[in-house]
Each structure stands twice: as C-alpha cells, then as structure tokens.
Short mmCIF file of C-alpha atoms (C1' of nucleotides) in Angstrom, two decimals:
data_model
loop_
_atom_site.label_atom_id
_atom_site.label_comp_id
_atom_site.label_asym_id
_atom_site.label_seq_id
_atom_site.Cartn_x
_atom_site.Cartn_y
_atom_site.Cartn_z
CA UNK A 1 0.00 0.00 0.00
CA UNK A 2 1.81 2.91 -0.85
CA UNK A 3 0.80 6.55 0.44
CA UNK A 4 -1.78 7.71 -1.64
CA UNK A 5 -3.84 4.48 -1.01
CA UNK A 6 -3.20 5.13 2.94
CA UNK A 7 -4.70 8.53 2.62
CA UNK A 8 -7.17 7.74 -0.58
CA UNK A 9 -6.52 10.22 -2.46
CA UNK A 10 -8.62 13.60 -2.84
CA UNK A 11 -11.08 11.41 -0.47
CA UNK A 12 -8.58 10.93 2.58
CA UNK A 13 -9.71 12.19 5.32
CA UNK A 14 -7.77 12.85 8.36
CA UNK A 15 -8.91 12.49 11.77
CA UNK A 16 -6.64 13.97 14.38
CA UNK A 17 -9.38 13.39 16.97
CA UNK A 18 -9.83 9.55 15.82
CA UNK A 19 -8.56 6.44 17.46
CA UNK A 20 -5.73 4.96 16.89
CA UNK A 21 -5.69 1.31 16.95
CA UNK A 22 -2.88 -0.12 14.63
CA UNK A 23 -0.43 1.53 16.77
CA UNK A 24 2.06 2.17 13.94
CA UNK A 25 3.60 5.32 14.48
CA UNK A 26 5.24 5.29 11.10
CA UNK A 27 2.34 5.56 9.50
CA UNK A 28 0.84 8.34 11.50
CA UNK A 29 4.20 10.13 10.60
CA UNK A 30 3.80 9.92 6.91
CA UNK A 31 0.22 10.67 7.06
CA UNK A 32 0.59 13.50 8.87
CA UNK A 33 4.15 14.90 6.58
CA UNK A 34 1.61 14.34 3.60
CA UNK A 35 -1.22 16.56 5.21
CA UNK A 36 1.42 19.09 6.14
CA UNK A 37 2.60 19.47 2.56
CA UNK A 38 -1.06 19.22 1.18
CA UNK A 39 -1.39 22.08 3.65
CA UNK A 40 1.41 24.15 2.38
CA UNK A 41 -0.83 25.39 -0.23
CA UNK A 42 -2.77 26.96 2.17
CA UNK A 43 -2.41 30.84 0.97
CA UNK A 44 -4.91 33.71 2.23
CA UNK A 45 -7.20 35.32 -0.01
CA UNK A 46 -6.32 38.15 -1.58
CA UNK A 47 -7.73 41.88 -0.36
CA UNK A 48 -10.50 42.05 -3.70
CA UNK A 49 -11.16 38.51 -3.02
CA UNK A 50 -11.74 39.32 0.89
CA UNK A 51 -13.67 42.54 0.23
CA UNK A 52 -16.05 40.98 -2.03
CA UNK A 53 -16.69 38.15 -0.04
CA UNK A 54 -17.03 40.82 2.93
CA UNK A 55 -19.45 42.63 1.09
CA UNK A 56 -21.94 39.44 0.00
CA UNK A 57 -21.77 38.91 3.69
CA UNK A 58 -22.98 42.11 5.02
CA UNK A 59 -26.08 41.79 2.38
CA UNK A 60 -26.60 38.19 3.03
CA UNK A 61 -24.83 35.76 5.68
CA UNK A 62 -26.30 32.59 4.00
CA UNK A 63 -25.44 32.13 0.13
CA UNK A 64 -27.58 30.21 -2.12
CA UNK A 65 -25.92 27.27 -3.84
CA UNK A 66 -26.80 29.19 -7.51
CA UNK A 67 -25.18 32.68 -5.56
CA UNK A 68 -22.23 30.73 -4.34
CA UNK A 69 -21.28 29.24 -8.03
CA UNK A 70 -21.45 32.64 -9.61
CA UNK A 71 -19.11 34.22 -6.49
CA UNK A 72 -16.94 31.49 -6.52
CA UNK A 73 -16.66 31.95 -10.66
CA UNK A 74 -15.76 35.73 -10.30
CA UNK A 75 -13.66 35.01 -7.88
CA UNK A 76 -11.71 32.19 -9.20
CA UNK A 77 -12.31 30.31 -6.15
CA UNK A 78 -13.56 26.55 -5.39
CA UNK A 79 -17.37 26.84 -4.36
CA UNK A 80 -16.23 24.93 -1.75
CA UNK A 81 -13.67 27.32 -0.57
CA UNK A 82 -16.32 30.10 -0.85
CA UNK A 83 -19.14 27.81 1.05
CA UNK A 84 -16.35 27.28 3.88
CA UNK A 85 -15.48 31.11 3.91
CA UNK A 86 -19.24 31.83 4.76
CA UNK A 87 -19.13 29.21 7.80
CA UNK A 88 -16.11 30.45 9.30
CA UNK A 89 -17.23 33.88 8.61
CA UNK A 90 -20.69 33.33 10.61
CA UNK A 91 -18.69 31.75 13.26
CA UNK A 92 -16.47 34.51 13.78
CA UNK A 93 -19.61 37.27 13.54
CA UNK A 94 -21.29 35.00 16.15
CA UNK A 95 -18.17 34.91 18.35
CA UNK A 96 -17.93 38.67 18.31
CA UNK A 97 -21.56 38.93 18.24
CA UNK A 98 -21.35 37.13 21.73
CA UNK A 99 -18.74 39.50 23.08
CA UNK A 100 -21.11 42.53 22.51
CA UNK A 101 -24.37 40.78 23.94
CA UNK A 102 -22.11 40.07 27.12
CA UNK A 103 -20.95 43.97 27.46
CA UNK A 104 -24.26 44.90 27.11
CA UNK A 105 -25.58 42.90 29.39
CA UNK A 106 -22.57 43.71 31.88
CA UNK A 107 -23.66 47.43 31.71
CA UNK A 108 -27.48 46.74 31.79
CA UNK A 109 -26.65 44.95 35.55
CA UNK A 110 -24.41 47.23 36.70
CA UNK A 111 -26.84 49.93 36.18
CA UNK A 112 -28.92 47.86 37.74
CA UNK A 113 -26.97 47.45 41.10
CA UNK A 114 -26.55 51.26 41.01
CA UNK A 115 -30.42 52.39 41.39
CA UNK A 116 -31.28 49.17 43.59
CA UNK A 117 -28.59 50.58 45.74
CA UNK A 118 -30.29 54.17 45.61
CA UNK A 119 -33.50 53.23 46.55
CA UNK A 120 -32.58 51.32 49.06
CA UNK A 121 -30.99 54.37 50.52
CA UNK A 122 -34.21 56.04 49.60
CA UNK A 123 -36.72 53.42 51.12
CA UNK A 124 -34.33 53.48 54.68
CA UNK A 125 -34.61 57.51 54.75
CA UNK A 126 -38.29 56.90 54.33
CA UNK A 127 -38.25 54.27 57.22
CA UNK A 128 -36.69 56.72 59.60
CA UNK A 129 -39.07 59.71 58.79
CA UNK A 130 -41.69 57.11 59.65
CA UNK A 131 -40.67 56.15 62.70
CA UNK A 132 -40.01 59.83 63.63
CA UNK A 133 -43.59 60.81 62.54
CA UNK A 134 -45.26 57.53 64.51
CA UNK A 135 -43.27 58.78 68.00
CA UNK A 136 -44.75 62.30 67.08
CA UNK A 137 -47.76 60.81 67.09
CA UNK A 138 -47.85 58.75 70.10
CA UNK A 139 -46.41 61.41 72.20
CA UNK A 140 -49.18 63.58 71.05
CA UNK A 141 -51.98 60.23 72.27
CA UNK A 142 -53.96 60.65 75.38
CA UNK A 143 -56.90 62.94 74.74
CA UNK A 144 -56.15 62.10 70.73
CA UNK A 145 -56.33 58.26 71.48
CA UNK A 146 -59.99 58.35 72.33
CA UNK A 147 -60.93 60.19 68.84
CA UNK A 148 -58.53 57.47 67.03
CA UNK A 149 -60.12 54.72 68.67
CA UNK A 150 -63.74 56.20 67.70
CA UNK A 151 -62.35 56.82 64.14
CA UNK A 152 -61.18 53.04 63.52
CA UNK A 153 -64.56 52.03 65.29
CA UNK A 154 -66.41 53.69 62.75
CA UNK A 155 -64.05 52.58 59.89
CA UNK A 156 -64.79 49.29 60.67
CA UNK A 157 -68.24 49.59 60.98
CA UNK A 158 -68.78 51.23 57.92
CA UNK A 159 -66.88 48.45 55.82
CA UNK A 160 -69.05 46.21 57.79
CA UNK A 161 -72.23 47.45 56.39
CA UNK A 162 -70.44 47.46 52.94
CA UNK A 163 -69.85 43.93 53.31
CA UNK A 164 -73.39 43.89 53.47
CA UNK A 165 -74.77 45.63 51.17
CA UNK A 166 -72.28 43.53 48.46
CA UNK A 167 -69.87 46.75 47.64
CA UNK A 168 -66.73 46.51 46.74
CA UNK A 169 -63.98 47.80 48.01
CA UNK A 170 -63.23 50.25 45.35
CA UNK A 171 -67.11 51.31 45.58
CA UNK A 172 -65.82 53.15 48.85
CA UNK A 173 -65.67 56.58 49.78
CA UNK A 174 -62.39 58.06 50.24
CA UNK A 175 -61.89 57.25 54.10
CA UNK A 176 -58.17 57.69 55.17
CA UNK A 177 -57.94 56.25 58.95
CA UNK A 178 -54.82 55.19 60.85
CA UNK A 179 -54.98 52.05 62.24
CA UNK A 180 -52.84 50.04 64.94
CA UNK A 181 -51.21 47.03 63.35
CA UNK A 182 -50.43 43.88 64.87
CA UNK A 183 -46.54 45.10 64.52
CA UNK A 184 -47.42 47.64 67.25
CA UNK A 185 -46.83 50.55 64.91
CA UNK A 186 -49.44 52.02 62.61
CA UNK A 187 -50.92 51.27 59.31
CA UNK A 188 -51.88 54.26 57.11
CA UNK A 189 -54.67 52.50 55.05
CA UNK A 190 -56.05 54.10 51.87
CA UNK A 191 -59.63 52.48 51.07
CA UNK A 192 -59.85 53.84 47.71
CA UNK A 193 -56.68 53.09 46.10
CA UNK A 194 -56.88 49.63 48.31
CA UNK A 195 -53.23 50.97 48.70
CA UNK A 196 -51.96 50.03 51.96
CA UNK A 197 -48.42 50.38 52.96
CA UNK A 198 -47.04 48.47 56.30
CA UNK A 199 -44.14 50.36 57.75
CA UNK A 200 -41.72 48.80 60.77
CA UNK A 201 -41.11 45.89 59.11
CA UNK A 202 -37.52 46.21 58.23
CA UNK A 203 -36.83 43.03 59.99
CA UNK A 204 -38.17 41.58 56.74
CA UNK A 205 -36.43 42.29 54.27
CA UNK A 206 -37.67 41.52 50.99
CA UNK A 207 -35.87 39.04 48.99
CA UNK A 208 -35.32 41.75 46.03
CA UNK A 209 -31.86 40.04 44.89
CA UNK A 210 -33.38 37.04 43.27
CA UNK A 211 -32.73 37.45 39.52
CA UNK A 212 -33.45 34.68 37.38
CA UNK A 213 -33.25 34.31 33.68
CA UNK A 214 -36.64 33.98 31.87
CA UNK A 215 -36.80 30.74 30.61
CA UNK A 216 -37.23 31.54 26.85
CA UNK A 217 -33.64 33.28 26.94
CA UNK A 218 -34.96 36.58 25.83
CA UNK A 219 -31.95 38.20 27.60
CA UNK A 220 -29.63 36.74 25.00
CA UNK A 221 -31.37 38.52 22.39
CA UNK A 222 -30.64 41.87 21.82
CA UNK A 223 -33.73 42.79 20.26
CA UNK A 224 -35.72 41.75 23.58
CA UNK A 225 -33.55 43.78 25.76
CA UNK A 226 -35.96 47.24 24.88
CA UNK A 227 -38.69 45.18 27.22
CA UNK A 228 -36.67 45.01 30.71
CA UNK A 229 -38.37 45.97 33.33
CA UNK A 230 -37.82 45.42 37.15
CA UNK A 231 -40.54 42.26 37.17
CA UNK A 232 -38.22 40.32 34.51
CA UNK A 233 -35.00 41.40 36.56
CA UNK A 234 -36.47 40.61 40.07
CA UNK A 235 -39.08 38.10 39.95
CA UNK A 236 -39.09 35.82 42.53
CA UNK A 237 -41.47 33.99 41.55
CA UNK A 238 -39.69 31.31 38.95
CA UNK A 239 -36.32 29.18 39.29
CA UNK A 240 -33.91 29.36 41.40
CA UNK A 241 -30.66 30.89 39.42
CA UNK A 242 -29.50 33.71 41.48
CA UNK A 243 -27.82 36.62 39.53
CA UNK A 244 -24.68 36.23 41.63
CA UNK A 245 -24.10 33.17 40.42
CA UNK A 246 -23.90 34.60 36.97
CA UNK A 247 -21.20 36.90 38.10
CA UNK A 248 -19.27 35.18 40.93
"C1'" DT B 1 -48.11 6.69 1.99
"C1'" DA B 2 -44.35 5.21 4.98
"C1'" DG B 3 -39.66 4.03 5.27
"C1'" DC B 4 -35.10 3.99 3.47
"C1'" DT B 5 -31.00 6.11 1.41
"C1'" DT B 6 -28.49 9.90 -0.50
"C1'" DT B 7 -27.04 14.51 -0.69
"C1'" DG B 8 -25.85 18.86 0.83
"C1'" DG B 9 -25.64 22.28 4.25
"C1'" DC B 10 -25.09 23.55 8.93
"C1'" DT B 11 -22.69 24.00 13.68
"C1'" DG B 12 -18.98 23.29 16.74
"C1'" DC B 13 -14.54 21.99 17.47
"C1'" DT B 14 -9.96 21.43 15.90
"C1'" DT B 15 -5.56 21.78 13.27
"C1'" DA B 16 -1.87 23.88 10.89
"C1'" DC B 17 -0.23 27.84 8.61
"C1'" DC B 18 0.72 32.74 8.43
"C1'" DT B 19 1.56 37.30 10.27
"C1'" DC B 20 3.00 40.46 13.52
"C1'" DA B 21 4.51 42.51 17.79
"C1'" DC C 1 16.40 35.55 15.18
"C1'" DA C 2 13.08 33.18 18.23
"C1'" DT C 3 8.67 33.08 20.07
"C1'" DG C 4 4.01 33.44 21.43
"C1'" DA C 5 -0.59 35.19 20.28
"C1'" DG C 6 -4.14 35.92 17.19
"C1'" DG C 7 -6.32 35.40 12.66
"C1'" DT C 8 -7.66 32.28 9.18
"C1'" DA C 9 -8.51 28.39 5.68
"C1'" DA C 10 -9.77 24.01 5.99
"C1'" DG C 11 -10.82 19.16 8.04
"C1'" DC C 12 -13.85 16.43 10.69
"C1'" DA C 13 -17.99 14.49 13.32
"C1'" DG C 14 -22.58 14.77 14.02
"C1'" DC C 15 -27.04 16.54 13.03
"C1'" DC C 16 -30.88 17.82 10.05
"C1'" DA C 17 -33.92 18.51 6.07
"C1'" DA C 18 -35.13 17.79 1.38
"C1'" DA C 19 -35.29 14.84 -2.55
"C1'" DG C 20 -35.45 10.49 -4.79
"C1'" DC C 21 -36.62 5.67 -4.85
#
DNA sequence: TAGCTTTGGCTGCTTACCTCA
DNA sequence: CATGAGGTAAGCAGCCAAAGC
C-alpha cells in the first residue's frame, strides 16, 4: 500500500481526533508529513477577493448554492472554498456577536446594582421619617387616642355594612384612617386606592436580589432587551438561578 | 403513503499555517 | 532571530432537512 492508497486520495480524510488502533507510528508520521505538505498550499485570499466576499456577507450571511457558483466563478475560487469562507465567517460574527451581547448585558446589571442601591438608601430615609412621625404621634396620644379609637370604630363599621350591602372595596368613599397594626406601629390605610403600605417591618427584608433568567432566553437577544423591566429582573417567583451566580 | 438512502448544508470543534509585535 | 498570540482556511464528526426511490 503505498501513500496515496493510505490517505485515498482527494477522499482521505484525516482524523486527528480519531482512534488509533494499529499503533504504527510510522504511518501516522507519513500521514501527517503528507497533510502538512497538502497544507502548504494553504495561501490567504487576496484583499478584492476578501472585500467581495465581505461585502456578499454584510447583504446576506447565508449564500444560495446558484449565488455561491457565480461568487466562486468571479472570484476564481472553489465553491467549496467560498461555502467554507461563509461558515467560518458566521462563526467569527457570532463569536464577536457574543462579546457585545455580554458587554451589554454587563452594563445593563451594573446599572442595575446602582439604582437598587439608591433606593434602598431612599426606602431606609423613608423608614426613619416614619418612625419619627409615629413617636410624634404617640407622644401627642392621650386625649387624641380616644378620637382614634372612635375613628377606627367607625371605619370598621362602615366596611361592615359594605360587606353587606355587596360593595366593593373600590365602591368606597375616600376614608383615610390610621390604624394600629399587629406590629405595634401604625398602618396608614387608603380604602380607595386599596393601597396600603405596612411600615416597621424592616426586619423583613424583601428578597429583592433574586434574579433569574426567563426561561425563553430573551436576555440573549438583543432585540428583547428594549422590554426590561424590574418584574423580569427581580421576579421571585420562577427558578432558582441567582444573579450572583452569573457573576461570581 | 411510509420508510429507506443519498445529498448537501449547517454548527462546533480542531488543526496547521501565516503574520505580527 | 526566536517566540508566542491571534487570525484564518480548511478538516472532521454529528445533526438535520429535502429529494429520490
């Protein structure tokens, strides 16, 4: 069997990846001295040929087997050699493509750190003007308790009869009242919004730092990123990958 | 019509060559 | 001059879809 046989021809082809199993070492020597000068031919295309091929690529990153025969004609290339260019072209655009996505994203959560961090400065400073405005207002109980306590009395009565009468909530009339919560501190309860926000309850913080990935991937698509909002970054609600993870 | 083979293209990984700092 | 890093053309395995039988 002489060499050509061993590497059949223009139809060798050579495995570095593949097992070895007659163990001749030989062999693998001329095989690879042949691929090395079949190699040697290996030249780089020429500027034109490169800004040609650059240019069908910005218009279209997938060539048409009719397209490709007519490029590969102008440019005295094999099709094959012009099919190939394409794949390691869209390789490379996809590696770079990757590079940018990642940035982008890298920016996106920092930006993202940066206002969780303000308003969690803002929502303590909050917190404390609370608790300063709840001691104003117990200091200023006694006579004032007994007019709270007939305020809440009344509040409750009156949703009582709406319960009643079938009303909803947002049927109400606008009747701000201050209640006592079972925290000990006061809840300032809106019954027309139904907005009702408990304060002294930093002990509990809310979990805001669970950020998962949605599961459709939609923040490895650029074109998806215009739809962030806080519910995709924070919710809580699905999976369990934690955003530090991502970055640790 | 279903099942098969063939063909061609794709992706992902890899190799070897070339160029340049 | 040697060398290492990065870019690039091309090889390969495996997968998939379309076409033909």
């Amino acid at each position: 069997m002489n060499l050509n046989e061993m590497l059949g021809g223009e139809e060798y082809k050579y495995s570095p990846m593949a097992a070895v199993d007659d163990g001749s070492l030989a062999c693998l020597n001329s095989i690879a001295t042949a691929r090395k000068k079949k190699e040697k031919n290996k030249r780089r295309f020429s500027d034109e040929q490169i800004r040609l091929l650059e240019s069908m690529f910005e218009s279209e990153t997938k060539l048409e087997p009719r397209k490709k025969l007519q490029v590969a004609k102008e440019l005295g290339l094999q099709p094959r050699q012009v099919a190939i260019w394409f794949q390691n072209k869209r390789a490379r655009w996809k590696s770079k493509q990757l590079e940018r996505d990642y940035s982008i994203l890298r920016g996106n959560y920092n930006s993202l750190v940066s206002r969780f961090e303000s308003l969690k400065k803002e929502k303590q400073a909050l917190v404390i003007q609370l608790q300063k405005l709840n001691e104003m207002v117990q200091q200023s109980g006694g006579a004032k308790q007994d007019s709270e306590q007939r305020l809440v009395q009344n509040s409750a009565e009156s949703e009582a009869d709406n319960r009643d009468n079938g009303n909803c909530e947002s049927e109400v009339k606008p009747n701000l009242s201050l209640e006592r919560s079972e925290h000990g501190g006061g809840v300032l309860s809106d019954d027309d919004s139904s907005i009702r926000a408990d304060y002294f309850v930093m002990e509990e913080e809310p979990s805001l730092l669970t950020m998962v990935e949605p599961v459709d991937g939609c923040l490895t698509s650029p074109e998806d990123w215009g739809s962030w909002d806080s519910e995709n970054v924070f919710d809580q609600s699905s999976g369990s990958y934690q955003w530090w993870d991502f970055w640790g």
